[in-house]
Amino acid sequence: MAQLWGGRFTKETDQLVYNFNASISFDQKFFQQDIEGSIVHTIMLAKQGILTKEEKDEILKGLTGIRQDVEDGKLAITEEYEDIHSFVEANLIRRIGDVGKKLHTGRSRNDQVALDMRLYTRLEVLNTDSLLKELLQTLLSIMEEHVETYMPGFTHLQKAQPVTLAHHIGAYFEMFKRDRSRLKDIFYRMNYCPLGAGALAGTTYPLDRAYTASLLGFEGPTLNSMDSVSDRDYVIEFLSALSTIMMHLSRFCEEIIIWNSNEYRFVEIDDAYSTGSSIMPQKKNPDIAELVRGKTGRVYGALLSILTTMKGLPLAYNKDMQEDKELTFDAIDTVKGCLALFEGMIRTMKFNEDVMEKSAAMGFTNATDAADYLVGKGVPFRDAHGMIGRLVLYCIEKNCSIDELSIEELKEISPVFEEDVYQAVSLKTCVEKRLTTGAPGPEAMREVIRMHREYLSRDWQDEEDLFSGVWNEGEIEKRNRHKCFDNKEG
Ligand code: ARG
């Protein structure tokens, strides 16, 4: 047992208590962030004269050495340490001796873990956004190809009116686009640095929290030390955004499962993204889509779990908050995996255009347009609705579609029907005439696609100065967000 706090105790911790309390098995996930935070803390302490330059250099050398050895597999993160913070500090002291004991000056594990979790979450917000962007690129390519691929649009899973594949996919484009904008909001709201809040009440050392914040790419320091160590709103917001992403993926998967069924045959999932049955040789199952749909529950679970964990906590830090990690890490990994797999599945999927079109032509998807045709001939809409209703009934008995009726049969329902009706209710006309913004008509659709292309050509992650602090004192090197902070200053 390697603990940071033995001094006050006269007895060894019970082994079961130790195991129950320890978090190293999962908080090693933010090892990089822990080192990064410690490096910056050290640089700040030296700038403030709390550490000498020599002490700073030694500590930085020790920390980067530990990082290197862990990365190279020369140093293992083992369960003999209570948590990742203890692991780093113990190894630092082992490596550089007593000066290593100065690292924790003006810091508590409470603000340390708050920082690590925030850095980790911030990075994953950006990674999730990048995966969403890739998915959007793929969806847009499919849309561009299928502006004139007709398919039935549904309400209540009953054929309603004809749309196009581009239009249907476009609905999901909007959803994932909103997901990205949620992530952007979260990024900006959470981008404040809790380090320096201490255990809960700040510290008497003259820390420069603004400097720490800017070195770590935050907008600035958080402004209340008690809130700093006990705030997990950003985790909740992120899990909520992840849950919404999963809800969108799950709905999409549900449709793909239906479209891929023997009855529909709208699509064929690529062999590489399908699985077979151990007993039924003919089977090719949409397991990936089903698993993505299934994993949605797991991500919702994480959100509900952290909300429940946080709801009764008095200020400030409470150990309950250690429970924020496992489920959050799991949810992040789950969503990232689902996004990547889903993108591959849909990119390689074959769309059976003729099956879709045939399906759109059947099932009276042109009934509204037939009623509109009568309206165009002066029949009030409510009367037209009733006439076409009777016509549909007649067609069902005859087992044919509206446009398969002869002009004489049509005239029996209403004398205003003329030869031009056939063109007016053709599938092509039904879709082409729907030209209001956001409608499936190819001209309207092309305009939306143009806007989407333009949207994807701009990227908030590249365009905006994600890591520039307003609290900057002097020039601070912009970091590559994927790399751990390198000691350029020291
Ligand atoms: N492992 C702890 C956590 O995840 C680190 C903070 C420990 N702080 C404390 N006062 N025991 O929350």
Coordinates of N, CA and C in Angstrom, one line a residue, residues 42-43 46 51-64 92 96 99 487 489-490:
T42 N 4.5 23.1 -11.4 CA 5.9 23.3 -11.1 C 6.5 24.6 -11.7
I43 N 6.2 24.8 -13.0 CA 6.7 26.0 -13.6 C 6.1 27.3 -12.9
A46 N 7.8 28.0 -9.6 CA 9.1 28.6 -9.7 C 9.0 30.1 -10.1
L51 N 9.5 27.8 -5.7 CA 10.6 26.8 -5.9 C 11.7 27.6 -6.6
T52 N 13.0 27.1 -6.3 CA 14.1 27.7 -7.0 C 14.1 27.1 -8.5
K53 N 15.0 27.8 -9.3 CA 15.1 27.3 -10.7 C 15.6 25.9 -10.7
E54 N 16.6 25.6 -9.8 CA 17.2 24.3 -9.7 C 16.2 23.2 -9.3
E55 N 15.4 23.6 -8.3 CA 14.3 22.6 -7.9 C 13.3 22.4 -9.0
K56 N 13.0 23.4 -9.7 CA 12.0 23.3 -10.8 C 12.6 22.3 -11.9
D57 N 13.9 22.6 -12.2 CA 14.5 21.8 -13.3 C 14.6 20.3 -12.9
E58 N 14.9 20.1 -11.7 CA 14.9 18.7 -11.2 C 13.6 18.0 -11.3
I59 N 12.6 18.7 -10.8 CA 11.2 18.2 -10.8 C 10.7 17.9 -12.2
L60 N 11.0 18.9 -13.1 CA 10.5 18.7 -14.5 C 11.2 17.5 -15.1
K61 N 12.5 17.4 -14.8 CA 13.3 16.3 -15.4 C 12.7 14.9 -14.9
G62 N 12.4 14.9 -13.6 CA 11.8 13.7 -13.0 C 10.4 13.4 -13.6
L63 N 9.6 14.4 -13.8 CA 8.2 14.2 -14.3 C 8.3 13.7 -15.8
T64 N 9.1 14.4 -16.6 CA 9.2 14.0 -18.0 C 9.8 12.6 -18.1
L92 N 8.3 10.1 -8.4 CA 9.1 11.3 -8.5 C 10.1 11.4 -7.3
I96 N 14.1 11.5 -7.7 CA 14.9 12.7 -7.5 C 15.1 13.1 -6.0
V99 N 13.6 16.7 -3.1 CA 13.1 17.8 -3.8 C 11.7 17.4 -4.4
N487 N 7.7 21.1 -21.9 CA 8.2 22.2 -21.1 C 9.1 23.1 -22.0
E489 N 9.0 26.4 -21.7 CA 9.3 27.6 -20.9 C 10.5 27.3 -20.0
G490 N 10.5 26.1 -19.4 CA 11.5 25.8 -18.4 C 12.8 25.5 -19.0

